[in-house]
């Protein structure tokens, strides 16, 4: 590896680790009522943000890097957390996802901790060559107008 690729991999690891520290801090002192609070129509609860981002991380680490199904599925976390809407929220509307709630915040914290630990394991073995593998040459039509499509482009 060159110095540039070493710097890139180190930077990527640090950025992901920093975000995960923020997720851990964010959930550390919240109550279930706070996580599920629905302020008004058109506003997503905190539960949505946790669910969307940590479950997306679970999917992003599990399949491409570990060649496994996401922990959410294999661990039966939907039932353990008691999530009211068991979807990632990529294509659903705000009107649908504003009703997402958790029944068990401690179960969520355990799931989140496990996802972050798996991510950390992948980060330790991450190589530039692995990141250069093209997993999906083009996004499917249903993903072209969502966040992924905006980031990846055509």
CSV table of C-alpha atoms in Angstrom, one decimal:
chain,number,residue,atom,x,y,z
A,1,UNK,CA,0.0,0.0,0.0
A,2,UNK,CA,1.0,3.5,-0.6
A,3,UNK,CA,1.1,6.3,2.0
A,4,UNK,CA,-2.0,7.8,0.4
A,5,UNK,CA,-4.0,4.5,0.7
A,6,UNK,CA,-2.8,4.1,4.3
A,7,UNK,CA,-4.0,7.6,5.1
A,8,UNK,CA,-7.3,6.9,3.4
A,9,UNK,CA,-8.0,3.7,5.3
A,10,UNK,CA,-6.9,5.3,8.6
A,11,UNK,CA,-9.2,8.3,7.9
A,12,UNK,CA,-12.1,6.0,7.0
A,13,UNK,CA,-11.6,3.9,10.2
A,14,UNK,CA,-11.5,7.0,12.3
A,15,UNK,CA,-14.6,8.6,10.8
A,16,UNK,CA,-16.7,5.4,11.3
A,17,UNK,CA,-15.4,5.0,14.8
A,18,UNK,CA,-16.2,8.6,15.6
A,19,UNK,CA,-19.7,8.2,14.3
A,20,UNK,CA,-20.2,5.1,16.4
A,21,UNK,CA,-19.0,6.8,19.5
A,22,UNK,CA,-21.6,9.5,18.8
A,23,UNK,CA,-24.3,6.8,18.4
A,24,UNK,CA,-23.2,5.2,21.7
A,25,UNK,CA,-23.3,8.6,23.5
A,26,UNK,CA,-26.6,9.5,22.0
A,27,UNK,CA,-28.4,6.4,23.3
A,28,UNK,CA,-26.6,6.2,26.7
A,29,UNK,CA,-28.9,8.4,28.7
A,30,UNK,CA,-32.1,8.5,26.7
A,31,UNK,CA,-35.3,7.1,28.1
A,32,UNK,CA,-37.8,5.0,26.1
A,33,UNK,CA,-40.3,7.8,26.1
A,34,UNK,CA,-37.7,10.2,24.7
A,35,UNK,CA,-36.6,7.8,21.9
A,36,UNK,CA,-40.3,7.2,21.0
A,37,UNK,CA,-41.5,10.8,21.3
A,38,UNK,CA,-43.5,12.0,18.3
A,39,UNK,CA,-43.5,15.8,18.5
A,40,UNK,CA,-45.9,16.4,15.6
A,41,UNK,CA,-47.0,15.2,12.2
A,42,UNK,CA,-44.1,15.1,9.7
A,43,UNK,CA,-41.4,14.8,12.4
A,44,UNK,CA,-39.5,11.5,12.8
A,45,UNK,CA,-38.9,10.1,16.3
A,46,UNK,CA,-35.4,9.5,17.6
A,47,UNK,CA,-36.2,5.8,17.3
A,48,UNK,CA,-36.3,6.2,13.5
A,49,UNK,CA,-32.8,7.7,13.4
A,50,UNK,CA,-31.3,4.9,15.5
A,51,UNK,CA,-33.1,2.2,13.6
A,52,UNK,CA,-32.3,3.6,10.2
A,53,UNK,CA,-28.6,4.3,10.6
A,54,UNK,CA,-27.6,1.3,12.8
A,55,UNK,CA,-29.6,-1.2,10.8
A,56,UNK,CA,-28.1,0.2,7.6
A,57,UNK,CA,-24.6,-0.2,9.2
A,58,UNK,CA,-25.5,-3.8,10.1
A,59,UNK,CA,-26.5,-4.5,6.5
A,60,UNK,CA,-23.4,-2.7,5.1
A,61,UNK,CA,-21.0,-4.7,7.3
A,62,UNK,CA,-22.8,-8.1,7.3
A,63,UNK,CA,-23.3,-8.9,3.6
A,64,UNK,CA,-20.4,-7.4,1.7
A,65,UNK,CA,-17.6,-7.8,4.3
A,66,UNK,CA,-18.7,-10.8,6.5
A,67,UNK,CA,-20.8,-12.7,3.8
A,68,UNK,CA,-23.5,-13.1,6.4
A,69,UNK,CA,-27.1,-12.0,7.0
A,70,UNK,CA,-27.5,-8.9,9.1
A,71,UNK,CA,-27.6,-9.4,12.9
A,72,UNK,CA,-31.1,-7.8,12.9
A,73,UNK,CA,-32.4,-10.9,11.0
A,74,UNK,CA,-30.2,-13.7,12.5
A,75,UNK,CA,-30.7,-12.4,16.1
A,76,UNK,CA,-34.4,-11.9,15.8
A,77,UNK,CA,-33.9,-8.3,17.0
A,78,UNK,CA,-37.2,-7.0,15.6
A,79,UNK,CA,-39.0,-9.1,18.2
A,80,UNK,CA,-36.5,-8.4,21.0
A,81,UNK,CA,-36.6,-4.6,20.4
A,82,UNK,CA,-40.3,-4.7,19.8
A,83,UNK,CA,-40.0,-2.4,16.9
A,84,UNK,CA,-43.4,-1.2,15.6
A,85,UNK,CA,-42.4,-0.9,12.0
A,86,UNK,CA,-39.8,-3.4,10.8
A,87,UNK,CA,-38.4,-1.7,7.8
A,88,UNK,CA,-35.3,0.3,7.2
A,89,UNK,CA,-37.2,3.4,6.0
A,90,UNK,CA,-35.3,3.9,2.7
A,91,UNK,CA,-38.4,4.0,0.5
A,92,UNK,CA,-41.1,4.6,3.0
A,93,UNK,CA,-42.6,8.1,3.6
A,94,UNK,CA,-42.2,10.3,6.6
A,95,UNK,CA,-45.9,9.8,7.2
A,96,UNK,CA,-45.3,6.1,7.6
A,97,UNK,CA,-42.0,6.2,9.5
A,98,UNK,CA,-43.0,8.8,12.0
A,99,UNK,CA,-44.8,6.1,13.9
A,100,UNK,CA,-41.8,3.9,14.4
A,101,UNK,CA,-41.3,3.0,18.1
A,102,UNK,CA,-39.2,0.7,20.3
A,103,UNK,CA,-40.8,-1.4,23.1
A,104,UNK,CA,-37.5,-2.3,24.7
A,105,UNK,CA,-34.7,0.3,24.7
A,106,UNK,CA,-32.3,-2.0,26.6
A,107,UNK,CA,-32.7,-4.6,23.8
A,108,UNK,CA,-32.0,-1.8,21.3
A,109,UNK,CA,-28.8,-0.8,23.1
A,110,UNK,CA,-27.6,-4.5,23.1
A,111,UNK,CA,-28.3,-4.7,19.4
A,112,UNK,CA,-26.5,-1.4,18.7
A,113,UNK,CA,-23.5,-2.5,20.7
A,114,UNK,CA,-23.2,-5.8,18.8
A,115,UNK,CA,-23.5,-4.0,15.4
A,116,UNK,CA,-20.7,-1.6,16.4
A,117,UNK,CA,-18.5,-4.4,17.7
A,118,UNK,CA,-18.9,-6.3,14.3
A,119,UNK,CA,-18.1,-3.1,12.5
A,120,UNK,CA,-15.0,-2.7,14.6
A,121,UNK,CA,-13.9,-6.2,13.6
A,122,UNK,CA,-14.3,-5.4,9.9
A,123,UNK,CA,-12.5,-2.1,10.3
A,124,UNK,CA,-9.5,-3.9,11.7
A,125,UNK,CA,-9.2,-6.1,8.6
A,126,UNK,CA,-10.2,-3.5,6.0
A,127,UNK,CA,-7.9,-3.1,3.0
A,128,UNK,CA,-7.8,-0.7,0.1
A,129,UNK,CA,-8.2,-3.6,-2.3
A,130,UNK,CA,-11.3,-4.8,-0.5
A,131,UNK,CA,-12.8,-1.3,-0.8
A,132,UNK,CA,-12.1,-1.2,-4.5
A,133,UNK,CA,-14.3,-4.2,-5.2
A,134,UNK,CA,-17.4,-3.1,-7.1
A,135,UNK,CA,-20.3,-4.8,-5.4
A,136,UNK,CA,-23.1,-3.2,-7.3
A,137,UNK,CA,-22.2,-1.6,-10.7
A,138,UNK,CA,-25.5,0.3,-10.8
A,139,UNK,CA,-28.2,0.9,-8.2
A,140,UNK,CA,-31.6,-0.7,-8.8
A,141,UNK,CA,-34.3,1.7,-9.9
A,142,UNK,CA,-36.0,1.7,-6.5
A,143,UNK,CA,-32.8,3.1,-5.0
A,144,UNK,CA,-31.9,5.8,-7.5
A,145,UNK,CA,-34.1,8.5,-5.9
A,146,UNK,CA,-33.1,7.9,-2.3
A,147,UNK,CA,-30.1,9.0,-0.3
A,148,UNK,CA,-28.0,6.1,-1.7
A,149,UNK,CA,-28.7,7.3,-5.2
A,150,UNK,CA,-27.8,10.9,-4.4
A,151,UNK,CA,-24.5,9.8,-2.9
A,152,UNK,CA,-23.5,7.2,-5.6
A,153,UNK,CA,-25.0,9.0,-8.6
A,154,UNK,CA,-25.9,7.3,-11.9
